[in-house]
mmCIF file with all atom_site columns, C-alpha atoms in Angstrom:
data_model
loop_
_atom_site.group_PDB
_atom_site.id
_atom_site.type_symbol
_atom_site.label_atom_id
_atom_site.label_alt_id
_atom_site.label_comp_id
_atom_site.label_asym_id
_atom_site.label_entity_id
_atom_site.label_seq_id
_atom_site.pdbx_PDB_ins_code
_atom_site.Cartn_x
_atom_site.Cartn_y
_atom_site.Cartn_z
_atom_site.occupancy
_atom_site.B_iso_or_equiv
_atom_site.pdbx_formal_charge
_atom_site.auth_seq_id
_atom_site.auth_comp_id
_atom_site.auth_asym_id
_atom_site.auth_atom_id
_atom_site.pdbx_PDB_model_num
ATOM 1   C CA . MET A 1 1   ? -23.468 35.185  -51.069 1.00 38.00 ? 1   MET A CA 1
ATOM 2   C CA . ALA A 1 2   ? -22.560 31.589  -50.134 1.00 43.00 ? 2   ALA A CA 1
ATOM 3   C CA . ARG A 1 3   ? -24.563 28.969  -51.984 1.00 47.00 ? 3   ARG A CA 1
ATOM 4   C CA . SER A 1 4   ? -26.208 26.202  -49.926 1.00 45.00 ? 4   SER A CA 1
ATOM 5   C CA . ARG A 1 5   ? -24.968 22.696  -50.317 1.00 58.00 ? 5   ARG A CA 1
ATOM 6   C CA . GLU A 1 6   ? -27.110 20.925  -53.003 1.00 67.00 ? 6   GLU A CA 1
ATOM 7   C CA . PHE A 1 7   ? -26.253 17.353  -51.877 1.00 80.00 ? 7   PHE A CA 1
ATOM 8   C CA . GLU A 1 8   ? -26.446 14.966  -49.016 1.00 91.00 ? 8   GLU A CA 1
ATOM 9   C CA . VAL A 1 9   ? -22.948 14.207  -47.639 1.00 91.00 ? 9   VAL A CA 1
ATOM 10  C CA . ASN A 1 10  ? -23.508 10.519  -47.005 1.00 92.00 ? 10  ASN A CA 1
ATOM 11  C CA . THR A 1 11  ? -24.967 9.929   -50.355 1.00 94.00 ? 11  THR A CA 1
ATOM 12  C CA . VAL A 1 12  ? -22.041 11.419  -52.175 1.00 94.00 ? 12  VAL A CA 1
ATOM 13  C CA . LEU A 1 13  ? -19.627 9.654   -49.783 1.00 95.00 ? 13  LEU A CA 1
ATOM 14  C CA . GLY A 1 14  ? -21.330 6.427   -50.736 1.00 94.00 ? 14  GLY A CA 1
ATOM 15  C CA . LYS A 1 15  ? -20.783 7.201   -54.482 1.00 95.00 ? 15  LYS A CA 1
ATOM 16  C CA . ALA A 1 16  ? -17.102 8.147   -53.846 1.00 96.00 ? 16  ALA A CA 1
ATOM 17  C CA . MET A 1 17  ? -16.604 4.887   -51.766 1.00 95.00 ? 17  MET A CA 1
ATOM 18  C CA . GLY A 1 18  ? -17.931 2.911   -54.892 1.00 93.00 ? 18  GLY A CA 1
ATOM 19  C CA . VAL A 1 19  ? -15.197 4.582   -57.054 1.00 95.00 ? 19  VAL A CA 1
ATOM 20  C CA . PHE A 1 20  ? -12.311 4.051   -54.644 1.00 96.00 ? 20  PHE A CA 1
ATOM 21  C CA . TRP A 1 21  ? -13.398 0.599   -53.916 1.00 92.00 ? 21  TRP A CA 1
ATOM 22  C CA . GLU A 1 22  ? -13.667 -0.335  -57.575 1.00 91.00 ? 22  GLU A CA 1
ATOM 23  C CA . LYS A 1 23  ? -10.503 1.511   -58.684 1.00 94.00 ? 23  LYS A CA 1
ATOM 24  C CA . GLY A 1 24  ? -8.315  1.915   -55.668 1.00 93.00 ? 24  GLY A CA 1
ATOM 25  C CA . TYR A 1 25  ? -6.974  5.142   -54.281 1.00 96.00 ? 25  TYR A CA 1
ATOM 26  C CA . GLU A 1 26  ? -4.170  5.824   -56.701 1.00 95.00 ? 26  GLU A CA 1
ATOM 27  C CA . LYS A 1 27  ? -6.063  4.925   -59.846 1.00 96.00 ? 27  LYS A CA 1
ATOM 28  C CA . THR A 1 28  ? -9.184  7.135   -59.005 1.00 97.00 ? 28  THR A CA 1
ATOM 29  C CA . SER A 1 29  ? -8.829  10.582  -60.352 1.00 96.00 ? 29  SER A CA 1
ATOM 30  C CA . MET A 1 30  ? -10.546 13.774  -59.275 1.00 96.00 ? 30  MET A CA 1
ATOM 31  C CA . GLN A 1 31  ? -12.559 13.671  -62.578 1.00 96.00 ? 31  GLN A CA 1
ATOM 32  C CA . ASP A 1 32  ? -13.775 10.109  -61.631 1.00 97.00 ? 32  ASP A CA 1
ATOM 33  C CA . LEU A 1 33  ? -14.858 11.447  -58.321 1.00 97.00 ? 33  LEU A CA 1
ATOM 34  C CA . VAL A 1 34  ? -16.758 14.523  -59.885 1.00 96.00 ? 34  VAL A CA 1
ATOM 35  C CA . THR A 1 35  ? -18.309 12.306  -62.489 1.00 96.00 ? 35  THR A CA 1
ATOM 36  C CA . GLU A 1 36  ? -19.706 9.674   -60.149 1.00 95.00 ? 36  GLU A CA 1
ATOM 37  C CA . MET A 1 37  ? -20.342 11.795  -57.106 1.00 95.00 ? 37  MET A CA 1
ATOM 38  C CA . GLY A 1 38  ? -22.314 14.228  -59.354 1.00 93.00 ? 38  GLY A CA 1
ATOM 39  C CA . VAL A 1 39  ? -20.696 17.237  -57.422 1.00 93.00 ? 39  VAL A CA 1
ATOM 40  C CA . HIS A 1 40  ? -18.485 20.202  -58.818 1.00 92.00 ? 40  HIS A CA 1
ATOM 41  C CA . ARG A 1 41  ? -14.961 19.782  -58.082 1.00 93.00 ? 41  ARG A CA 1
ATOM 42  C CA . ARG A 1 42  ? -14.909 22.986  -56.084 1.00 94.00 ? 42  ARG A CA 1
ATOM 43  C CA . SER A 1 43  ? -17.743 21.695  -53.876 1.00 93.00 ? 43  SER A CA 1
ATOM 44  C CA . ILE A 1 44  ? -15.654 18.469  -53.213 1.00 94.00 ? 44  ILE A CA 1
ATOM 45  C CA . TYR A 1 45  ? -12.908 20.299  -52.193 1.00 94.00 ? 45  TYR A CA 1
ATOM 46  C CA . ASP A 1 46  ? -14.843 22.848  -50.029 1.00 93.00 ? 46  ASP A CA 1
ATOM 47  C CA . THR A 1 47  ? -16.801 19.920  -48.315 1.00 94.00 ? 47  THR A CA 1
ATOM 48  C CA . PHE A 1 48  ? -14.148 17.201  -47.991 1.00 95.00 ? 48  PHE A CA 1
ATOM 49  C CA . GLY A 1 49  ? -10.944 18.573  -48.725 1.00 95.00 ? 49  GLY A CA 1
ATOM 50  C CA . ASP A 1 50  ? -8.381  17.077  -51.254 1.00 96.00 ? 50  ASP A CA 1
ATOM 51  C CA . LYS A 1 51  ? -8.499  13.606  -52.536 1.00 97.00 ? 51  LYS A CA 1
ATOM 52  C CA . HIS A 1 52  ? -6.734  12.277  -49.630 1.00 97.00 ? 52  HIS A CA 1
ATOM 53  C CA . ASP A 1 53  ? -9.061  13.879  -47.282 1.00 97.00 ? 53  ASP A CA 1
ATOM 54  C CA . LEU A 1 54  ? -11.996 12.705  -49.010 1.00 97.00 ? 54  LEU A CA 1
ATOM 55  C CA . PHE A 1 55  ? -10.530 9.078   -48.956 1.00 98.00 ? 55  PHE A CA 1
ATOM 56  C CA . MET A 1 56  ? -10.171 9.210   -45.254 1.00 97.00 ? 56  MET A CA 1
ATOM 57  C CA . LYS A 1 57  ? -13.903 10.346  -44.957 1.00 97.00 ? 57  LYS A CA 1
ATOM 58  C CA . VAL A 1 58  ? -14.803 7.519   -47.282 1.00 97.00 ? 58  VAL A CA 1
ATOM 59  C CA . ILE A 1 59  ? -12.932 5.054   -45.144 1.00 96.00 ? 59  ILE A CA 1
ATOM 60  C CA . ASP A 1 60  ? -14.765 6.434   -41.941 1.00 95.00 ? 60  ASP A CA 1
ATOM 61  C CA . ARG A 1 61  ? -18.086 6.121   -43.796 1.00 94.00 ? 61  ARG A CA 1
ATOM 62  C CA . TYR A 1 62  ? -17.218 2.517   -44.914 1.00 93.00 ? 62  TYR A CA 1
ATOM 63  C CA . GLU A 1 63  ? -16.540 1.619   -41.210 1.00 91.00 ? 63  GLU A CA 1
ATOM 64  C CA . GLU A 1 64  ? -19.949 3.112   -40.141 1.00 90.00 ? 64  GLU A CA 1
ATOM 65  C CA . VAL A 1 65  ? -21.794 1.181   -42.915 1.00 87.00 ? 65  VAL A CA 1
ATOM 66  C CA . VAL A 1 66  ? -19.835 -2.062  -43.389 1.00 82.00 ? 66  VAL A CA 1
ATOM 67  C CA . GLY A 1 67  ? -18.047 -2.333  -40.147 1.00 76.00 ? 67  GLY A CA 1
ATOM 68  C CA . THR A 1 68  ? -21.289 -2.111  -38.138 1.00 74.00 ? 68  THR A CA 1
ATOM 69  C CA . ARG A 1 69  ? -22.438 -5.251  -39.812 1.00 71.00 ? 69  ARG A CA 1
ATOM 70  C CA . ILE A 1 70  ? -19.597 -7.131  -38.208 1.00 72.00 ? 70  ILE A CA 1
ATOM 71  C CA . TYR A 1 71  ? -19.514 -5.415  -34.730 1.00 68.00 ? 71  TYR A CA 1
ATOM 72  C CA . HIS A 1 72  ? -23.183 -5.940  -34.391 1.00 69.00 ? 72  HIS A CA 1
ATOM 73  C CA . ALA A 1 73  ? -23.621 -9.445  -35.699 1.00 62.00 ? 73  ALA A CA 1
ATOM 74  C CA . ASP A 1 74  ? -25.449 -10.639 -32.647 1.00 60.00 ? 74  ASP A CA 1
ATOM 75  C CA . GLY A 1 75  ? -28.954 -11.023 -33.931 1.00 58.00 ? 75  GLY A CA 1
ATOM 76  C CA . HIS A 1 76  ? -28.522 -14.814 -32.718 1.00 62.00 ? 76  HIS A CA 1
ATOM 77  C CA . THR A 1 77  ? -28.607 -16.353 -29.327 1.00 71.00 ? 77  THR A CA 1
ATOM 78  C CA . SER A 1 78  ? -25.758 -18.489 -30.488 1.00 89.00 ? 78  SER A CA 1
ATOM 79  C CA . PRO A 1 79  ? -22.132 -16.990 -30.625 1.00 92.00 ? 79  PRO A CA 1
ATOM 80  C CA . LYS A 1 80  ? -21.221 -19.684 -33.086 1.00 92.00 ? 80  LYS A CA 1
ATOM 81  C CA . LYS A 1 81  ? -23.917 -18.632 -35.395 1.00 91.00 ? 81  LYS A CA 1
ATOM 82  C CA . ALA A 1 82  ? -23.032 -14.891 -35.069 1.00 91.00 ? 82  ALA A CA 1
ATOM 83  C CA . ILE A 1 83  ? -19.396 -15.820 -35.916 1.00 93.00 ? 83  ILE A CA 1
ATOM 84  C CA . ARG A 1 84  ? -20.664 -17.964 -39.048 1.00 92.00 ? 84  ARG A CA 1
ATOM 85  C CA . GLU A 1 85  ? -22.814 -14.807 -40.115 1.00 90.00 ? 85  GLU A CA 1
ATOM 86  C CA . ILE A 1 86  ? -19.662 -12.649 -40.082 1.00 91.00 ? 86  ILE A CA 1
ATOM 87  C CA . PHE A 1 87  ? -18.072 -14.980 -42.409 1.00 93.00 ? 87  PHE A CA 1
ATOM 88  C CA . GLU A 1 88  ? -21.030 -15.590 -44.606 1.00 90.00 ? 88  GLU A CA 1
ATOM 89  C CA . ARG A 1 89  ? -21.339 -11.866 -45.100 1.00 87.00 ? 89  ARG A CA 1
ATOM 90  C CA . VAL A 1 90  ? -17.935 -11.809 -46.646 1.00 88.00 ? 90  VAL A CA 1
ATOM 91  C CA . ILE A 1 91  ? -18.464 -14.504 -49.039 1.00 89.00 ? 91  ILE A CA 1
ATOM 92  C CA . GLY A 1 92  ? -21.861 -13.288 -49.968 1.00 83.00 ? 92  GLY A CA 1
ATOM 93  C CA . LYS A 1 93  ? -22.233 -11.760 -53.397 1.00 68.00 ? 93  LYS A CA 1
ATOM 94  C CA . LYS A 1 94  ? -23.696 -8.219  -53.523 1.00 65.00 ? 94  LYS A CA 1
ATOM 95  C CA . GLU A 1 95  ? -24.211 -6.936  -56.881 1.00 60.00 ? 95  GLU A CA 1
ATOM 96  C CA . ASP A 1 96  ? -24.200 -3.314  -55.708 1.00 59.00 ? 96  ASP A CA 1
ATOM 97  C CA . ASN A 1 97  ? -20.608 -3.632  -54.095 1.00 63.00 ? 97  ASN A CA 1
ATOM 98  C CA . PRO A 1 98  ? -17.341 -4.447  -55.767 1.00 69.00 ? 98  PRO A CA 1
ATOM 99  C CA . ARG A 1 99  ? -15.789 -7.681  -54.689 1.00 70.00 ? 99  ARG A CA 1
ATOM 100 C CA . GLY A 1 100 ? -13.520 -7.773  -51.675 1.00 79.00 ? 100 GLY A CA 1
ATOM 101 C CA . CYS A 1 101 ? -13.011 -5.360  -48.841 1.00 88.00 ? 101 CYS A CA 1
ATOM 102 C CA . LEU A 1 102 ? -12.203 -1.642  -48.993 1.00 92.00 ? 102 LEU A CA 1
ATOM 103 C CA . MET A 1 103 ? -10.188 -1.937  -45.869 1.00 93.00 ? 103 MET A CA 1
ATOM 104 C CA . VAL A 1 104 ? -8.174  -4.805  -47.130 1.00 93.00 ? 104 VAL A CA 1
ATOM 105 C CA . ASN A 1 105 ? -7.525  -3.015  -50.299 1.00 93.00 ? 105 ASN A CA 1
ATOM 106 C CA . THR A 1 106 ? -6.487  0.135   -48.280 1.00 95.00 ? 106 THR A CA 1
ATOM 107 C CA . ALA A 1 107 ? -4.131  -2.050  -46.272 1.00 95.00 ? 107 ALA A CA 1
ATOM 108 C CA . VAL A 1 108 ? -2.361  -3.455  -49.440 1.00 93.00 ? 108 VAL A CA 1
ATOM 109 C CA . GLU A 1 109 ? -2.321  -0.316  -51.440 1.00 94.00 ? 109 GLU A CA 1
ATOM 110 C CA . LEU A 1 110 ? -1.643  2.496   -48.886 1.00 94.00 ? 110 LEU A CA 1
ATOM 111 C CA . ALA A 1 111 ? -0.981  1.354   -45.307 1.00 91.00 ? 111 ALA A CA 1
ATOM 112 C CA . ILE A 1 112 ? 2.848   0.725   -45.825 1.00 93.00 ? 112 ILE A CA 1
ATOM 113 C CA . HIS A 1 113 ? 3.387   4.424   -46.726 1.00 95.00 ? 113 HIS A CA 1
ATOM 114 C CA . ASP A 1 114 ? 0.459   6.369   -45.370 1.00 96.00 ? 114 ASP A CA 1
ATOM 115 C CA . GLU A 1 115 ? 0.327   6.524   -41.595 1.00 97.00 ? 115 GLU A CA 1
ATOM 116 C CA . GLU A 1 116 ? -3.172  7.927   -41.507 1.00 97.00 ? 116 GLU A CA 1
ATOM 117 C CA . ALA A 1 117 ? -4.492  5.085   -43.698 1.00 96.00 ? 117 ALA A CA 1
ATOM 118 C CA . ALA A 1 118 ? -2.571  2.351   -41.518 1.00 97.00 ? 118 ALA A CA 1
ATOM 119 C CA . ALA A 1 119 ? -4.089  3.642   -38.618 1.00 97.00 ? 119 ALA A CA 1
ATOM 120 C CA . LYS A 1 120 ? -7.602  3.442   -39.806 1.00 96.00 ? 120 LYS A CA 1
ATOM 121 C CA . VAL A 1 121 ? -6.866  -0.075  -41.183 1.00 96.00 ? 121 VAL A CA 1
ATOM 122 C CA . ASN A 1 122 ? -5.367  -1.160  -37.959 1.00 96.00 ? 122 ASN A CA 1
ATOM 123 C CA . GLU A 1 123 ? -8.325  0.165   -36.109 1.00 95.00 ? 123 GLU A CA 1
ATOM 124 C CA . SER A 1 124 ? -10.785 -1.667  -38.163 1.00 94.00 ? 124 SER A CA 1
ATOM 125 C CA . PHE A 1 125 ? -8.886  -5.036  -37.965 1.00 95.00 ? 125 PHE A CA 1
ATOM 126 C CA . SER A 1 126 ? -8.639  -4.697  -34.110 1.00 96.00 ? 126 SER A CA 1
ATOM 127 C CA . LYS A 1 127 ? -12.175 -3.793  -33.800 1.00 93.00 ? 127 LYS A CA 1
ATOM 128 C CA . THR A 1 128 ? -13.154 -6.994  -35.812 1.00 93.00 ? 128 THR A CA 1
ATOM 129 C CA . GLU A 1 129 ? -10.806 -9.158  -33.742 1.00 96.00 ? 129 GLU A CA 1
ATOM 130 C CA . ALA A 1 130 ? -12.180 -7.776  -30.632 1.00 95.00 ? 130 ALA A CA 1
ATOM 131 C CA . ARG A 1 131 ? -15.632 -8.682  -31.628 1.00 93.00 ? 131 ARG A CA 1
ATOM 132 C CA . LEU A 1 132 ? -14.574 -12.257 -32.594 1.00 95.00 ? 132 LEU A CA 1
ATOM 133 C CA . GLN A 1 133 ? -12.821 -12.452 -29.337 1.00 96.00 ? 133 GLN A CA 1
ATOM 134 C CA . GLU A 1 134 ? -16.025 -11.396 -27.428 1.00 94.00 ? 134 GLU A CA 1
ATOM 135 C CA . LEU A 1 135 ? -18.213 -14.000 -29.254 1.00 94.00 ? 135 LEU A CA 1
ATOM 136 C CA . VAL A 1 136 ? -15.626 -16.762 -28.563 1.00 95.00 ? 136 VAL A CA 1
ATOM 137 C CA . GLU A 1 137 ? -15.702 -15.844 -24.873 1.00 96.00 ? 137 GLU A CA 1
ATOM 138 C CA . LEU A 1 138 ? -19.379 -15.990 -24.899 1.00 93.00 ? 138 LEU A CA 1
ATOM 139 C CA . GLY A 1 139 ? -19.394 -19.374 -26.804 1.00 94.00 ? 139 GLY A CA 1
ATOM 140 C CA . ILE A 1 140 ? -16.890 -20.799 -24.213 1.00 95.00 ? 140 ILE A CA 1
ATOM 141 C CA . GLN A 1 141 ? -19.016 -19.537 -21.293 1.00 94.00 ? 141 GLN A CA 1
ATOM 142 C CA . SER A 1 142 ? -22.177 -20.949 -22.730 1.00 93.00 ? 142 SER A CA 1
ATOM 143 C CA . GLY A 1 143 ? -20.400 -24.376 -23.425 1.00 93.00 ? 143 GLY A CA 1
ATOM 144 C CA . GLU A 1 144 ? -21.130 -23.802 -27.346 1.00 93.00 ? 144 GLU A CA 1
ATOM 145 C CA . ILE A 1 145 ? -17.359 -23.635 -27.805 1.00 93.00 ? 145 ILE A CA 1
ATOM 146 C CA . ALA A 1 146 ? -14.959 -26.057 -26.258 1.00 89.00 ? 146 ALA A CA 1
ATOM 147 C CA . ALA A 1 147 ? -13.596 -25.132 -22.891 1.00 89.00 ? 147 ALA A CA 1
ATOM 148 C CA . GLY A 1 148 ? -10.013 -24.622 -22.631 1.00 90.00 ? 148 GLY A CA 1
ATOM 149 C CA . GLN A 1 149 ? -9.658  -22.571 -25.923 1.00 90.00 ? 149 GLN A CA 1
ATOM 150 C CA . ASP A 1 150 ? -7.560  -19.468 -25.629 1.00 95.00 ? 150 ASP A CA 1
ATOM 151 C CA . ALA A 1 151 ? -10.177 -16.907 -26.810 1.00 96.00 ? 151 ALA A CA 1
ATOM 152 C CA . ARG A 1 152 ? -7.650  -14.120 -27.729 1.00 98.00 ? 152 ARG A CA 1
ATOM 153 C CA . LYS A 1 153 ? -5.502  -16.734 -30.017 1.00 97.00 ? 153 LYS A CA 1
ATOM 154 C CA . LEU A 1 154 ? -8.635  -18.226 -31.457 1.00 97.00 ? 154 LEU A CA 1
ATOM 155 C CA . ALA A 1 155 ? -9.930  -14.625 -32.340 1.00 97.00 ? 155 ALA A CA 1
ATOM 156 C CA . GLN A 1 156 ? -6.489  -13.941 -33.935 1.00 98.00 ? 156 GLN A CA 1
ATOM 157 C CA . PHE A 1 157 ? -6.793  -16.968 -35.981 1.00 97.00 ? 157 PHE A CA 1
ATOM 158 C CA . LEU A 1 158 ? -10.357 -16.218 -36.822 1.00 97.00 ? 158 LEU A CA 1
ATOM 159 C CA . ASN A 1 159 ? -9.668  -12.716 -38.060 1.00 97.00 ? 159 ASN A CA 1
ATOM 160 C CA . ASN A 1 160 ? -6.509  -13.590 -40.041 1.00 97.00 ? 160 ASN A CA 1
ATOM 161 C CA . THR A 1 161 ? -8.653  -16.141 -41.911 1.00 97.00 ? 161 THR A CA 1
ATOM 162 C CA . LEU A 1 162 ? -11.429 -13.696 -42.432 1.00 96.00 ? 162 LEU A CA 1
ATOM 163 C CA . LEU A 1 163 ? -9.065  -11.260 -43.794 1.00 95.00 ? 163 LEU A CA 1
ATOM 164 C CA . GLY A 1 164 ? -7.603  -13.903 -46.134 1.00 95.00 ? 164 GLY A CA 1
ATOM 165 C CA . LEU A 1 165 ? -11.141 -14.678 -47.126 1.00 94.00 ? 165 LEU A CA 1
ATOM 166 C CA . ARG A 1 166 ? -11.631 -11.030 -47.791 1.00 92.00 ? 166 ARG A CA 1
ATOM 167 C CA . VAL A 1 167 ? -8.669  -10.988 -50.344 1.00 92.00 ? 167 VAL A CA 1
ATOM 168 C CA . LEU A 1 168 ? -9.754  -14.355 -52.033 1.00 92.00 ? 168 LEU A CA 1
ATOM 169 C CA . VAL A 1 169 ? -13.284 -13.092 -52.811 1.00 90.00 ? 169 VAL A CA 1
ATOM 170 C CA . LYS A 1 170 ? -11.681 -10.713 -55.198 1.00 87.00 ? 170 LYS A CA 1
ATOM 171 C CA . THR A 1 171 ? -10.026 -13.419 -57.143 1.00 88.00 ? 171 THR A CA 1
ATOM 172 C CA . THR A 1 172 ? -12.557 -16.315 -57.291 1.00 88.00 ? 172 THR A CA 1
ATOM 173 C CA . GLU A 1 173 ? -16.162 -16.820 -57.808 1.00 86.00 ? 173 GLU A CA 1
ATOM 174 C CA . ASP A 1 174 ? -16.000 -20.399 -56.865 1.00 92.00 ? 174 ASP A CA 1
ATOM 175 C CA . ALA A 1 175 ? -18.818 -20.463 -53.994 1.00 91.00 ? 175 ALA A CA 1
ATOM 176 C CA . GLU A 1 176 ? -17.934 -24.085 -53.117 1.00 95.00 ? 176 GLU A CA 1
ATOM 177 C CA . LYS A 1 177 ? -14.410 -23.332 -52.281 1.00 95.00 ? 177 LYS A CA 1
ATOM 178 C CA . LEU A 1 178 ? -15.256 -20.213 -50.282 1.00 94.00 ? 178 LEU A CA 1
ATOM 179 C CA . GLN A 1 179 ? -17.941 -21.997 -48.275 1.00 96.00 ? 179 GLN A CA 1
ATOM 180 C CA . GLY A 1 180 ? -15.551 -24.915 -47.675 1.00 96.00 ? 180 GLY A CA 1
ATOM 181 C CA . ILE A 1 181 ? -13.024 -22.523 -46.198 1.00 96.00 ? 181 ILE A CA 1
ATOM 182 C CA . VAL A 1 182 ? -15.741 -20.981 -43.873 1.00 96.00 ? 182 VAL A CA 1
ATOM 183 C CA . ASP A 1 183 ? -16.849 -24.454 -42.899 1.00 96.00 ? 183 ASP A CA 1
ATOM 184 C CA . THR A 1 184 ? -13.567 -25.635 -42.280 1.00 96.00 ? 184 THR A CA 1
ATOM 185 C CA . THR A 1 185 ? -12.472 -22.587 -40.204 1.00 96.00 ? 185 THR A CA 1
ATOM 186 C CA . LEU A 1 186 ? -15.540 -22.520 -38.138 1.00 94.00 ? 186 LEU A CA 1
ATOM 187 C CA . SER A 1 187 ? -14.994 -26.352 -37.342 1.00 93.00 ? 187 SER A CA 1
ATOM 188 C CA . MET A 1 188 ? -12.163 -24.875 -35.102 1.00 89.00 ? 188 MET A CA 1
ATOM 189 C CA . LEU A 1 189 ? -14.926 -23.957 -32.847 1.00 90.00 ? 189 LEU A CA 1
ATOM 190 C CA . ASP A 1 190 ? -16.193 -27.299 -32.084 1.00 84.00 ? 190 ASP A CA 1
#
């Protein structure tokens, strides 16, 4: 008789996400995952597949949780404020999350030799860039961002800076430096 699953999938994916985010894909062992997720090894394999399959599901879950905050940064009537919010979230310190960005970590660690990981990373980065372009276009239409700007190129610049910022937050705790980068970058919108 088959046993019923005794865990909530998104909860244990969140725990696995924390391990991969902190240690990286290569340095995370199945035993690390078993210990942190609180799920038997067999149940991990039965529910998620092997370590790589689990990691791909973790990346999808990361996109659902963290990516959604970027793609829906529109609680403001101001496109510039929404763009600032995206940047501020990157430098905001969250005690419950490792520093940096799991997508950037995956890009650096796996994308060059793992096509599936590269595809997920590229999709995420493209979605962020598209959201930034949408906000820039709204800002140009409303007059909040200077007319004559090339929205696509400006979004590419903003996304590139955002990615660099996601790397930098892993290596510095200098809040003034990080805030200065955000302020200087966003001055490009004036």
